Amino acid sequence: MLNHEKSRSIFAEAQTLMPGGVNSPARSFGGVGGKPIVIEKGEGAYLYDVDGNKYLDYVQSWGPMILGHAHPAVVMAVKDALDNGTSFGAPTEAENKLAKLLIELIPAVEKIRFVNSGTEATMSAIRLARGYTGRNKIVKFIGNYHGHVDSLLVAAGSSAATLGVPDSPGVTPGTVQDTILLPYNNVEAVVKTFTERGSDIAGVIVEPVAGNMGCVIGSSNFLYELRHLTQTHGAVLIFDEVMSGFRVGKGGAAQRFSITPDLVTLGKVIGGGLPVGAYGGKAEIMDNMLPVGKVFQAGTLSGNPLAMAAGYATIKTLLEGHTFNALERKMAMLAEGLEDEAHNADLPVYVEQVGSMMTLFFLGAEKSGIGDRILETTAAGGVVMRSTATSSSGNSFSGKVTDWTSASLCDTERYARFFWGMLERGFYFPCSQFEAFFMSTAITEEEIQKTIEAAKEVFATLT
Ligand SMILES: *Cc1c(COP(=O)(O)O)cnc(C)c1O
């Protein structure tokens, strides 16, 4: 057994200082039981804990660390920026550099504004959608997470779901009365809602590739229908690409699926591990923000020079290395390897992967009926989809995860045992069935092979 003595002691103190010992519930190991390990440093593909254990990291700070930890180009860029001071509350050229890069790469983005987190980005984008249209209602999808924005904190997937708190106390009925909740990937529900109350709807916010109920891909049919309906009814389509941006490809899910939303929200990768969010889109809509327009949004540290430098260095490095195909290929290798070994061990699993995001869903034998509920399958653009497979014993499994209903039927207890088995072998996977695994440029094929071999051992203990 790995020694976690120092982690235990630091975390015990943390629990007396911060609620639950954490500053974000996702890292509390609530979904797998037990105590989180305390990290000392990250280097390349690996995390090192305070007891000196080393883990191959498939969490990557929940997405941002696409180049691995302490990448020299990012470290250098931040150090250079640091020497010039950390914040001015005034324009800097660094903001232009990152803005230009993002506008160039993401077709839907003509103008952009930087904030400090993904939460701020989605909060601001829905305020803008309401201010621009003069309407109140926002459509959101069950199992999609858009940060801890009050009005979007209903049926919000991972953290909340894992801890069994689908709605948060403190979010008032008044705050969510203008939020319309619909099932993900369900075209009929969206059509019906727009037919009945299209003229009240300010906007639709959606994770085009969901990452917060596990990785679940929005079907092309569903996403095209959202584009069509919002256009027809004068509502704003917001793609929340805080996670999928630079994960499913260079131009995000919007580019991959060839759909141009009105607004895009970004975060995670674009900050290279520093706190950044952004929202951008059509200039005609963005220019409704103060000081050009009337919609208010501000931030003392917004566009922070260290964060701009880290984000710019991260994206530049990704582009220069032509890394998107390589990342996707490596993630496919891991996905296929895990799926094959799980099936060889007679474990019913469903694997969803797109770009450098993936989830291994443990279906649970008694829950194999969920395949019947599929409305759509996959989206366009070379999405890797695996639906059925045959195990060595000839059993075939056909279950798919396409929405929160099917995701929530997964065997979270089995996932927890998988998680601990892998952690013990030096592999750091997300501490919840309802989160995505991430690939970084720092992880090699050899390390992926080792991961698959370790998973084979763990799978054998799960039946
Ligand atoms: C992580 C995430 C957010 C919230 O971003 P924070 O930086 O944690 O506030 C919003 N939307 C999606 C899709 C996310 O994955």
Tab-separated table of C-alpha atoms and ligand atoms in Angstrom:
chain	number	residue	atom	x	y	z
A	1	MET	CA	0.000	0.000	0.000
A	2	LEU	CA	1.189	3.522	-0.765
A	3	ASN	CA	2.017	5.588	2.254
A	4	HIS	CA	-0.303	8.569	2.641
A	5	GLU	CA	0.696	9.561	6.158
A	6	LYS	CA	1.683	13.154	5.458
A	7	SER	CA	-1.321	13.663	3.142
A	8	ARG	CA	-3.604	12.462	5.936
A	9	SER	CA	-2.099	14.847	8.443
A	10	ILE	CA	-2.189	17.904	6.172
A	11	PHE	CA	-5.722	17.121	5.071
A	12	ALA	CA	-6.829	16.658	8.690
A	13	GLU	CA	-5.605	20.181	9.417
A	14	ALA	CA	-7.226	21.485	6.209
A	15	GLN	CA	-10.576	20.179	7.436
A	16	THR	CA	-10.330	22.466	10.457
A	17	LEU	CA	-9.556	25.449	8.225
A	18	MET	CA	-11.729	25.100	5.116
A	19	PRO	CA	-15.141	23.479	4.723
A	20	GLY	CA	-14.414	19.818	4.029
A	21	GLY	CA	-10.724	20.735	3.795
A	22	VAL	CA	-11.117	21.854	0.181
A	23	ASN	CA	-11.681	24.943	-1.907
A	24	SER	CA	-13.765	23.086	-4.486
A	25	PRO	CA	-15.875	20.012	-3.733
A	26	ALA	CA	-14.841	18.176	-6.915
A	27	ARG	CA	-11.459	17.413	-5.363
A	28	SER	CA	-12.811	16.051	-2.088
A	29	PHE	CA	-12.977	12.395	-3.244
A	30	GLY	CA	-16.661	12.476	-2.251
A	31	GLY	CA	-17.563	10.256	-5.200
A	32	VAL	CA	-15.123	7.498	-4.359
A	33	GLY	CA	-14.961	7.608	-0.557
A	34	GLY	CA	-11.779	8.155	1.410
A	35	LYS	CA	-9.522	11.152	1.710
A	36	PRO	CA	-7.866	13.158	-1.040
A	37	ILE	CA	-4.110	13.051	-1.388
A	38	VAL	CA	-2.201	16.281	-0.974
A	39	ILE	CA	-0.104	17.324	-3.957
A	40	GLU	CA	3.332	18.819	-3.625
A	41	LYS	CA	4.223	19.424	-7.251
A	42	GLY	CA	3.565	18.529	-10.848
A	43	GLU	CA	6.124	17.880	-13.513
A	44	GLY	CA	5.318	16.865	-17.071
A	45	ALA	CA	2.898	13.943	-17.035
A	46	TYR	CA	3.226	13.354	-13.298
A	47	LEU	CA	1.901	14.574	-9.974
A	48	TYR	CA	3.941	14.110	-6.799
A	49	ASP	CA	2.228	13.980	-3.420
A	50	VAL	CA	3.638	15.160	-0.112
A	51	ASP	CA	4.577	11.574	0.829
A	52	GLY	CA	6.780	11.261	-2.249
A	53	ASN	CA	4.399	9.089	-4.299
A	54	LYS	CA	4.261	9.690	-8.030
A	55	TYR	CA	1.146	9.469	-10.198
A	56	LEU	CA	0.551	9.610	-13.931
A	57	ASP	CA	-2.002	12.412	-14.103
A	58	TYR	CA	-5.203	11.975	-16.129
A	59	VAL	CA	-7.044	14.763	-14.277
A	60	GLN	CA	-4.791	17.662	-15.239
A	61	SER	CA	-6.340	20.102	-12.804
A	62	TRP	CA	-9.713	19.083	-14.334
A	63	GLY	CA	-8.666	20.039	-17.838
A	64	PRO	CA	-6.330	23.024	-18.096
A	65	MET	CA	-2.946	21.254	-18.041
A	66	ILE	CA	-3.020	20.057	-21.648
A	67	LEU	CA	0.788	20.418	-21.916
A	68	GLY	CA	1.368	18.627	-18.632
A	69	HIS	CA	2.695	20.319	-15.504
A	70	ALA	CA	5.307	23.058	-15.360
A	71	HIS	CA	5.841	23.051	-19.117
A	72	PRO	CA	9.031	25.070	-19.733
A	73	ALA	CA	7.397	27.409	-22.275
A	74	VAL	CA	4.605	28.268	-19.844
A	75	VAL	CA	6.907	28.625	-16.841
A	76	MET	CA	9.187	30.915	-18.831
A	77	ALA	CA	6.307	33.078	-20.052
A	78	VAL	CA	4.927	33.492	-16.528
A	79	LYS	CA	8.363	34.280	-15.078
A	80	ASP	CA	8.930	36.936	-17.737
A	81	ALA	CA	5.551	38.503	-17.019
A	82	LEU	CA	6.121	38.305	-13.274
A	83	ASP	CA	9.232	40.455	-13.462
A	84	ASN	CA	7.092	43.285	-14.841
A	85	GLY	CA	4.529	43.216	-12.053
A	86	THR	CA	1.434	41.166	-11.434
A	87	SER	CA	-1.572	43.418	-12.029
A	88	PHE	CA	-2.232	46.950	-13.186
A	89	GLY	CA	-5.973	47.345	-13.645
A	90	ALA	CA	-5.135	48.925	-16.984
A	91	PRO	CA	-4.838	47.659	-20.575
A	92	THR	CA	-1.830	45.520	-21.495
A	93	GLU	CA	-0.586	44.212	-24.817
A	94	ALA	CA	-0.705	40.695	-23.409
A	95	GLU	CA	-4.512	40.868	-23.528
A	96	ASN	CA	-4.403	41.726	-27.240
A	97	LYS	CA	-2.091	38.829	-27.960
A	98	LEU	CA	-4.315	36.193	-26.393
A	99	ALA	CA	-7.490	37.835	-27.714
A	100	LYS	CA	-6.135	37.879	-31.285
A	101	LEU	CA	-5.108	34.260	-31.054
A	102	LEU	CA	-8.508	33.113	-29.797
A	103	ILE	CA	-10.403	35.212	-32.350
A	104	GLU	CA	-8.254	33.721	-35.092
A	105	LEU	CA	-8.805	30.145	-33.918
A	106	ILE	CA	-12.459	30.091	-32.933
A	107	PRO	CA	-14.687	30.950	-35.884
A	108	ALA	CA	-17.630	32.125	-33.762
A	109	VAL	CA	-15.552	34.633	-31.829
A	110	GLU	CA	-15.218	38.123	-33.327
A	111	LYS	CA	-14.778	39.929	-30.024
A	112	ILE	CA	-13.880	38.556	-26.649
A	113	ARG	CA	-13.704	39.575	-23.011
A	114	PHE	CA	-11.510	37.971	-20.349
A	115	VAL	CA	-12.722	37.189	-16.847
A	116	ASN	CA	-11.237	35.093	-14.031
A	117	SER	CA	-13.054	31.775	-14.236
A	118	GLY	CA	-15.389	29.669	-16.318
A	119	THR	CA	-18.161	30.492	-13.882
A	120	GLU	CA	-17.741	34.201	-14.518
A	121	ALA	CA	-17.729	33.558	-18.254
A	122	THR	CA	-21.049	31.704	-18.317
A	123	MET	CA	-22.633	34.103	-15.839
A	124	SER	CA	-21.651	37.036	-18.021
A	125	ALA	CA	-22.712	35.324	-21.236
A	126	ILE	CA	-26.239	34.681	-19.996
A	127	ARG	CA	-26.484	38.248	-18.682
A	128	LEU	CA	-25.425	39.441	-22.128
A	129	ALA	CA	-27.941	37.153	-23.850
A	130	ARG	CA	-30.691	38.597	-21.663
A	131	GLY	CA	-29.519	42.175	-22.072
A	132	TYR	CA	-29.207	41.807	-25.835
A	133	THR	CA	-32.588	40.166	-26.423
A	134	GLY	CA	-34.533	41.904	-23.666
A	135	ARG	CA	-35.909	38.474	-22.726
A	136	ASN	CA	-35.625	36.499	-19.484
A	137	LYS	CA	-35.684	32.731	-20.048
A	138	ILE	CA	-32.536	30.656	-20.391
A	139	VAL	CA	-32.610	27.027	-21.509
A	140	LYS	CA	-30.080	24.712	-19.878
A	141	PHE	CA	-29.679	20.950	-20.077
A	142	ILE	CA	-29.821	18.423	-17.300
A	143	GLY	CA	-26.345	17.180	-16.407
A	144	ASN	CA	-24.605	20.139	-18.051
A	145	TYR	CA	-22.451	22.146	-15.667
A	146	HIS	CA	-21.706	25.794	-16.269
A	147	GLY	CA	-19.909	26.668	-13.051
A	148	HIS	CA	-21.626	27.733	-9.868
A	149	VAL	CA	-23.755	30.484	-11.383
A	150	ASP	CA	-26.930	30.638	-9.249
A	151	SER	CA	-29.401	30.509	-12.103
A	152	LEU	CA	-27.586	27.590	-13.734
A	153	LEU	CA	-27.078	25.562	-10.587
A	154	VAL	CA	-29.925	23.195	-11.237
A	155	ALA	CA	-29.382	19.615	-12.367
A	156	ALA	CA	-25.731	20.519	-12.868
A	157	GLY	CA	-23.945	17.172	-13.080
A	158	SER	CA	-20.684	16.055	-11.515
A	159	SER	CA	-19.848	17.672	-8.178
A	160	ALA	CA	-23.415	18.287	-7.171
A	161	ALA	CA	-24.593	14.914	-8.450
A	162	THR	CA	-21.724	12.974	-6.972
A	163	LEU	CA	-22.377	14.412	-3.565
A	164	GLY	CA	-26.095	13.873	-3.909
A	165	VAL	CA	-27.038	17.542	-3.870
A	166	PRO	CA	-28.669	18.183	-7.223
A	167	ASP	CA	-29.738	21.672	-6.222
A	168	SER	CA	-27.912	23.891	-3.788
A	169	PRO	CA	-29.493	25.471	-0.731
A	170	GLY	CA	-29.063	29.198	-1.105
A	171	VAL	CA	-30.175	29.163	-4.718
A	172	THR	CA	-33.641	30.684	-4.425
A	173	PRO	CA	-36.677	29.627	-6.457
A	174	GLY	CA	-36.760	33.208	-7.751
A	175	THR	CA	-33.255	32.891	-9.166
A	176	VAL	CA	-34.035	29.773	-11.165
A	177	GLN	CA	-37.570	30.647	-12.216
A	178	ASP	CA	-36.260	31.861	-15.564
A	179	THR	CA	-34.196	28.727	-16.158
A	180	ILE	CA	-35.850	26.097	-18.350
A	181	LEU	CA	-34.359	22.638	-17.774
A	182	LEU	CA	-34.408	20.144	-20.619
A	183	PRO	CA	-32.888	16.682	-21.150
A	184	TYR	CA	-29.606	16.641	-23.093
A	185	ASN	CA	-29.623	15.271	-26.639
A	186	ASN	CA	-33.405	15.358	-26.724
A	187	VAL	CA	-34.503	17.125	-29.896
A	188	GLU	CA	-38.238	16.765	-29.269
A	189	ALA	CA	-38.046	18.518	-25.907
A	190	VAL	CA	-36.232	21.490	-27.419
A	191	VAL	CA	-38.615	21.768	-30.369
A	192	LYS	CA	-41.618	21.637	-28.043
A	193	THR	CA	-40.190	24.309	-25.743
A	194	PHE	CA	-39.425	26.706	-28.580
A	195	THR	CA	-42.799	26.110	-30.166
A	196	GLU	CA	-44.585	26.943	-26.918
A	197	ARG	CA	-42.489	29.830	-25.600
A	198	GLY	CA	-39.832	30.723	-28.164
A	199	SER	CA	-40.460	34.458	-27.866
A	200	ASP	CA	-39.602	34.405	-24.126
A	201	ILE	CA	-36.262	32.667	-24.565
A	202	ALA	CA	-33.162	34.878	-24.345
A	203	GLY	CA	-30.726	32.065	-24.932
A	204	VAL	CA	-29.737	28.444	-24.813
A	205	ILE	CA	-26.559	27.442	-23.003
A	206	VAL	CA	-25.143	24.010	-23.778
A	207	GLU	CA	-21.970	21.994	-23.412
A	208	PRO	CA	-21.625	20.812	-27.052
A	209	VAL	CA	-19.467	18.032	-25.693
A	210	ALA	CA	-20.478	17.559	-22.087
A	211	GLY	CA	-17.695	16.852	-19.661
A	212	ASN	CA	-19.474	17.165	-16.364
A	213	MET	CA	-21.644	14.054	-16.367
A	214	GLY	CA	-18.686	12.179	-17.718
A	215	CYS	CA	-17.811	12.791	-21.347
A	216	VAL	CA	-21.065	12.751	-23.324
A	217	ILE	CA	-21.167	13.987	-26.893
A	218	GLY	CA	-23.924	16.253	-28.147
A	219	SER	CA	-25.375	14.621	-31.234
A	220	SER	CA	-25.091	16.577	-34.463
A	221	ASN	CA	-28.847	16.444	-34.837
A	222	PHE	CA	-29.350	17.973	-31.412
A	223	LEU	CA	-26.760	20.720	-31.883
A	224	TYR	CA	-27.980	21.619	-35.373
A	225	GLU	CA	-31.520	21.814	-34.060
A	226	LEU	CA	-30.393	24.193	-31.292
A	227	ARG	CA	-28.743	26.409	-33.892
A	228	HIS	CA	-31.796	26.342	-36.121
A	229	LEU	CA	-34.340	27.023	-33.368
A	230	THR	CA	-32.403	29.834	-31.696
A	231	GLN	CA	-31.920	31.502	-35.066
A	232	THR	CA	-35.584	31.183	-35.974
A	233	HIS	CA	-36.773	32.529	-32.632
A	234	GLY	CA	-34.189	35.294	-32.161
A	235	ALA	CA	-32.524	33.657	-29.154
A	236	VAL	CA	-28.783	33.578	-28.437
A	237	LEU	CA	-27.002	30.231	-28.728
A	238	ILE	CA	-24.192	29.901	-26.187
A	239	PHE	CA	-21.721	27.059	-26.491
A	240	ASP	CA	-20.080	26.515	-23.132
A	241	GLU	CA	-16.640	25.379	-24.241
A	242	VAL	CA	-14.894	26.022	-20.943
A	243	MET	CA	-13.921	22.365	-21.001
A	244	SER	CA	-14.261	21.345	-24.658
A	245	GLY	CA	-12.313	24.341	-26.008
A	246	PHE	CA	-8.903	23.099	-27.206
A	247	ARG	CA	-9.839	19.647	-25.909
A	248	VAL	CA	-12.016	18.410	-28.779
A	249	GLY	CA	-9.871	20.254	-31.337
A	250	LYS	CA	-8.219	23.490	-32.299
A	251	GLY	CA	-11.424	25.482	-32.782
A	252	GLY	CA	-13.429	23.712	-30.098
A	253	ALA	CA	-16.617	21.736	-30.585
A	254	ALA	CA	-18.142	24.550	-32.649
A	255	GLN	CA	-15.540	24.116	-35.334
A	256	ARG	CA	-15.509	20.348	-35.112
A	257	PHE	CA	-19.264	20.139	-35.626
A	258	SER	CA	-19.316	23.073	-38.090
A	259	ILE	CA	-21.850	25.000	-36.065
A	260	THR	CA	-21.417	28.691	-35.333
A	261	PRO	CA	-22.966	29.667	-32.013
A	262	ASP	CA	-23.592	33.328	-31.167
A	263	LEU	CA	-21.460	33.235	-28.033
A	264	VAL	CA	-18.763	30.897	-26.760
A	265	THR	CA	-17.516	30.633	-23.181
A	266	LEU	CA	-13.953	29.528	-22.533
A	267	GLY	CA	-11.730	28.778	-19.560
A	268	LYS	CA	-9.442	25.986	-18.353
A	269	VAL	CA	-6.895	25.453	-21.213
A	270	ILE	CA	-6.901	29.131	-22.273
A	271	GLY	CA	-5.374	30.045	-18.908
A	272	GLY	CA	-2.662	27.398	-19.007
A	273	GLY	CA	-3.258	26.635	-15.318
A	274	LEU	CA	-3.818	30.199	-14.159
A	275	PRO	CA	-7.292	31.550	-13.345
A	276	VAL	CA	-8.887	32.671	-16.627
A	277	GLY	CA	-12.259	32.589	-18.277
A	278	ALA	CA	-13.514	34.338	-21.383
A	279	TYR	CA	-16.655	34.881	-23.358
A	280	GLY	CA	-16.795	35.985	-26.938
A	281	GLY	CA	-18.843	35.884	-30.089
A	282	LYS	CA	-20.486	38.075	-32.660
A	283	ALA	CA	-19.252	41.664	-32.405
A	284	GLU	CA	-22.835	42.894	-32.751
A	285	ILE	CA	-23.723	41.046	-29.539
A	286	MET	CA	-20.458	41.611	-27.641
A	287	ASP	CA	-20.714	45.362	-28.210
A	288	ASN	CA	-23.687	45.403	-25.862
A	289	MET	CA	-21.209	45.189	-23.002
A	290	LEU	CA	-20.181	48.311	-21.114
A	291	PRO	CA	-18.514	50.634	-21.941
A	292	VAL	CA	-19.825	50.364	-25.527
A	293	GLY	CA	-23.265	49.065	-24.590
A	294	LYS	CA	-25.217	48.893	-21.376
A	295	VAL	CA	-24.701	45.382	-19.974
A	296	PHE	CA	-22.472	45.541	-16.903
A	297	GLN	CA	-19.575	43.215	-16.190
A	298	ALA	CA	-16.223	44.047	-14.625
A	299	GLY	CA	-13.248	42.523	-12.804
A	300	THR	CA	-10.308	43.903	-10.842
A	301	LEU	CA	-7.973	41.135	-12.014
A	302	SER	CA	-9.598	40.409	-15.398
A	303	GLY	CA	-7.047	39.981	-18.171
A	304	ASN	CA	-4.353	39.463	-15.552
A	305	PRO	CA	-0.912	39.656	-17.216
A	306	LEU	CA	0.394	36.395	-15.698
A	307	ALA	CA	-2.726	34.533	-16.774
A	308	MET	CA	-2.626	36.038	-20.273
A	309	ALA	CA	1.007	35.000	-20.620
A	310	ALA	CA	0.348	31.441	-19.437
A	311	GLY	CA	-2.646	31.060	-21.764
A	312	TYR	CA	-0.834	32.480	-24.761
A	313	ALA	CA	2.215	30.272	-24.225
A	314	THR	CA	0.006	27.205	-23.802
A	315	ILE	CA	-1.973	27.732	-26.989
A	316	LYS	CA	1.063	28.757	-29.033
A	317	THR	CA	2.882	25.617	-27.915
A	318	LEU	CA	-0.112	23.469	-28.834
A	319	LEU	CA	-0.302	25.023	-32.298
A	320	GLU	CA	3.411	24.848	-33.000
A	321	GLY	CA	3.543	21.179	-32.086
A	322	HIS	CA	0.577	20.271	-34.364
A	323	THR	CA	-0.559	18.364	-31.338
A	324	PHE	CA	-4.315	18.016	-31.707
A	325	ASN	CA	-4.252	14.855	-33.822
A	326	ALA	CA	-1.574	13.313	-31.654
A	327	LEU	CA	-3.557	14.032	-28.493
A	328	GLU	CA	-6.647	12.495	-30.008
A	329	ARG	CA	-4.759	9.436	-31.203
A	330	LYS	CA	-3.260	8.871	-27.776
A	331	MET	CA	-6.621	9.272	-26.096
A	332	ALA	CA	-8.147	6.784	-28.549
A	333	MET	CA	-5.372	4.352	-27.708
A	334	LEU	CA	-6.181	4.618	-23.997
A	335	ALA	CA	-9.934	4.427	-24.629
A	336	GLU	CA	-9.658	1.329	-26.794
A	337	GLY	CA	-7.216	-0.335	-24.453
A	338	LEU	CA	-9.370	0.221	-21.384
A	339	GLU	CA	-12.501	-0.866	-23.186
A	340	ASP	CA	-10.922	-4.067	-24.505
A	341	GLU	CA	-9.508	-5.030	-21.132
A	342	ALA	CA	-12.791	-4.287	-19.375
A	343	HIS	CA	-14.666	-6.467	-21.820
A	344	ASN	CA	-12.076	-9.211	-21.490
A	345	ALA	CA	-12.784	-9.118	-17.768
A	346	ASP	CA	-16.523	-9.338	-18.540
A	347	LEU	CA	-17.192	-5.877	-17.168
A	348	PRO	CA	-19.958	-3.991	-18.945
A	349	VAL	CA	-18.551	-0.578	-19.776
A	350	TYR	CA	-19.268	2.196	-22.205
A	351	VAL	CA	-16.434	4.393	-23.361
A	352	GLU	CA	-16.981	7.833	-24.846
A	353	GLN	CA	-14.088	9.732	-26.284
A	354	VAL	CA	-13.596	12.843	-28.332
A	355	GLY	CA	-10.300	14.655	-28.802
A	356	SER	CA	-8.354	14.539	-25.562
A	357	MET	CA	-11.448	13.908	-23.382
A	358	MET	CA	-12.796	10.511	-22.408
A	359	THR	CA	-14.901	8.695	-19.831
A	360	LEU	CA	-15.009	5.025	-18.941
A	361	PHE	CA	-18.567	4.405	-17.749
A	362	PHE	CA	-19.179	1.286	-15.687
A	363	LEU	CA	-22.645	0.211	-16.745
A	364	GLY	CA	-23.308	-2.511	-14.223
A	365	ALA	CA	-24.755	-5.812	-15.513
A	366	GLU	CA	-28.171	-5.258	-13.988
A	367	LYS	CA	-28.441	-1.932	-15.756
A	368	SER	CA	-27.822	-3.013	-19.319
A	369	GLY	CA	-31.272	-1.927	-20.485
A	370	ILE	CA	-30.173	1.658	-20.852
A	371	GLY	CA	-29.235	1.253	-24.489
A	372	ASP	CA	-32.897	1.364	-25.397
A	373	ARG	CA	-33.225	4.984	-24.498
A	374	ILE	CA	-30.866	6.326	-27.135
A	375	LEU	CA	-32.344	9.144	-29.162
A	376	GLU	CA	-29.344	9.998	-31.254
A	377	THR	CA	-25.919	8.670	-31.652
A	378	THR	CA	-22.899	10.678	-32.549
A	379	ALA	CA	-22.074	14.029	-34.011
A	380	ALA	CA	-20.249	14.692	-37.248
A	381	GLY	CA	-16.545	15.272	-37.477
A	382	GLY	CA	-14.752	12.016	-36.852
A	383	VAL	CA	-15.961	11.509	-33.342
A	384	VAL	CA	-14.744	8.206	-32.021
A	385	MET	CA	-17.746	6.223	-30.894
A	386	ARG	CA	-17.857	2.766	-29.438
A	387	SER	CA	-21.180	1.300	-28.683
A	388	THR	CA	-21.156	-2.458	-28.570
A	389	ALA	CA	-18.429	-4.960	-28.041
A	390	THR	CA	-18.120	-8.640	-27.428
A	391	SER	CA	-16.210	-9.988	-24.491
A	392	SER	CA	-13.945	-12.986	-24.624
A	393	SER	CA	-16.754	-15.033	-23.123
A	394	GLY	CA	-19.122	-14.026	-25.898
A	395	ASN	CA	-21.312	-11.701	-23.862
A	396	SER	CA	-22.218	-8.559	-25.688
A	397	PHE	CA	-22.927	-5.282	-24.003
A	398	SER	CA	-24.962	-2.570	-25.573
A	399	GLY	CA	-25.483	0.412	-23.357
A	400	LYS	CA	-24.818	3.983	-24.216
A	401	VAL	CA	-24.560	7.091	-22.165
A	402	THR	CA	-26.206	10.000	-23.940
A	403	ASP	CA	-27.725	12.092	-21.198
A	404	TRP	CA	-27.946	12.465	-17.439
A	405	THR	CA	-30.548	9.714	-17.080
A	406	SER	CA	-28.305	7.112	-18.654
A	407	ALA	CA	-25.160	8.471	-16.952
A	408	SER	CA	-26.762	8.351	-13.532
A	409	LEU	CA	-27.472	4.621	-13.899
A	410	CYS	CA	-23.763	3.861	-13.917
A	411	ASP	CA	-22.181	1.743	-11.251
A	412	THR	CA	-20.441	4.408	-9.164
A	413	GLU	CA	-19.395	1.882	-6.534
A	414	ARG	CA	-17.473	-0.099	-9.159
A	415	TYR	CA	-15.956	3.109	-10.485
A	416	ALA	CA	-14.765	3.933	-6.960
A	417	ARG	CA	-12.983	0.578	-6.713
A	418	PHE	CA	-11.417	1.159	-10.147
A	419	PHE	CA	-10.267	4.597	-9.005
A	420	TRP	CA	-8.578	3.320	-5.826
A	421	GLY	CA	-7.011	0.358	-7.618
A	422	MET	CA	-5.462	2.692	-10.165
A	423	LEU	CA	-4.354	5.241	-7.572
A	424	GLU	CA	-2.597	2.504	-5.638
A	425	ARG	CA	-0.708	1.621	-8.841
A	426	GLY	CA	0.326	5.227	-9.441
A	427	PHE	CA	-2.377	6.460	-11.820
A	428	TYR	CA	-4.416	9.535	-10.948
A	429	PHE	CA	-7.901	9.357	-12.466
A	430	PRO	CA	-10.853	11.627	-11.671
A	431	CYS	CA	-12.395	10.924	-8.268
A	432	SER	CA	-15.881	10.635	-9.761
A	433	GLN	CA	-17.591	8.499	-12.397
A	434	PHE	CA	-19.114	11.713	-13.722
A	435	GLU	CA	-15.946	13.496	-14.765
A	436	ALA	CA	-13.803	13.247	-17.881
A	437	PHE	CA	-10.277	11.836	-18.148
A	438	PHE	CA	-7.828	14.080	-19.988
A	439	MET	CA	-4.792	13.419	-22.188
A	440	SER	CA	-1.785	15.729	-22.143
A	441	THR	CA	1.059	16.149	-24.603
A	442	ALA	CA	3.384	14.991	-21.813
A	443	ILE	CA	1.931	11.460	-21.647
A	444	THR	CA	3.711	8.968	-23.927
A	445	GLU	CA	2.375	5.879	-25.681
A	446	GLU	CA	4.531	3.772	-23.426
A	447	GLU	CA	2.867	5.309	-20.373
A	448	ILE	CA	-0.541	4.693	-21.911
A	449	GLN	CA	0.415	1.056	-22.413
A	450	LYS	CA	1.413	0.833	-18.754
A	451	THR	CA	-1.906	2.390	-17.790
A	452	ILE	CA	-3.792	-0.239	-19.762
A	453	GLU	CA	-1.764	-3.032	-18.151
A	454	ALA	CA	-2.458	-1.656	-14.681
A	455	ALA	CA	-6.151	-1.300	-15.525
A	456	LYS	CA	-6.195	-4.955	-16.609
A	457	GLU	CA	-5.037	-5.958	-13.121
A	458	VAL	CA	-7.617	-3.703	-11.482
A	459	PHE	CA	-10.469	-4.890	-13.714
A	460	ALA	CA	-9.743	-8.450	-12.612
A	461	THR	CA	-10.527	-7.405	-9.051
A	462	LEU	CA	-13.823	-5.692	-9.918
A	463	THR	CA	-15.967	-8.603	-11.035
B	1	LIG	C1	-15.217	23.876	-15.405
B	1	LIG	C2	-16.407	24.354	-16.152
B	1	LIG	C3	-17.043	25.570	-15.855
B	1	LIG	C4	-16.641	26.397	-14.669
B	1	LIG	O1	-15.372	26.905	-14.754
B	1	LIG	P1	-14.619	27.384	-13.415
B	1	LIG	O2	-13.342	27.965	-13.903
B	1	LIG	O3	-14.472	26.162	-12.562
B	1	LIG	O4	-15.502	28.390	-12.776
B	1	LIG	C5	-18.074	25.992	-16.658
B	1	LIG	N1	-18.484	25.245	-17.699
B	1	LIG	C6	-17.913	24.075	-18.012
B	1	LIG	C7	-18.392	23.322	-19.198
B	1	LIG	C8	-16.870	23.581	-17.245
B	1	LIG	O5	-16.327	22.396	-17.538
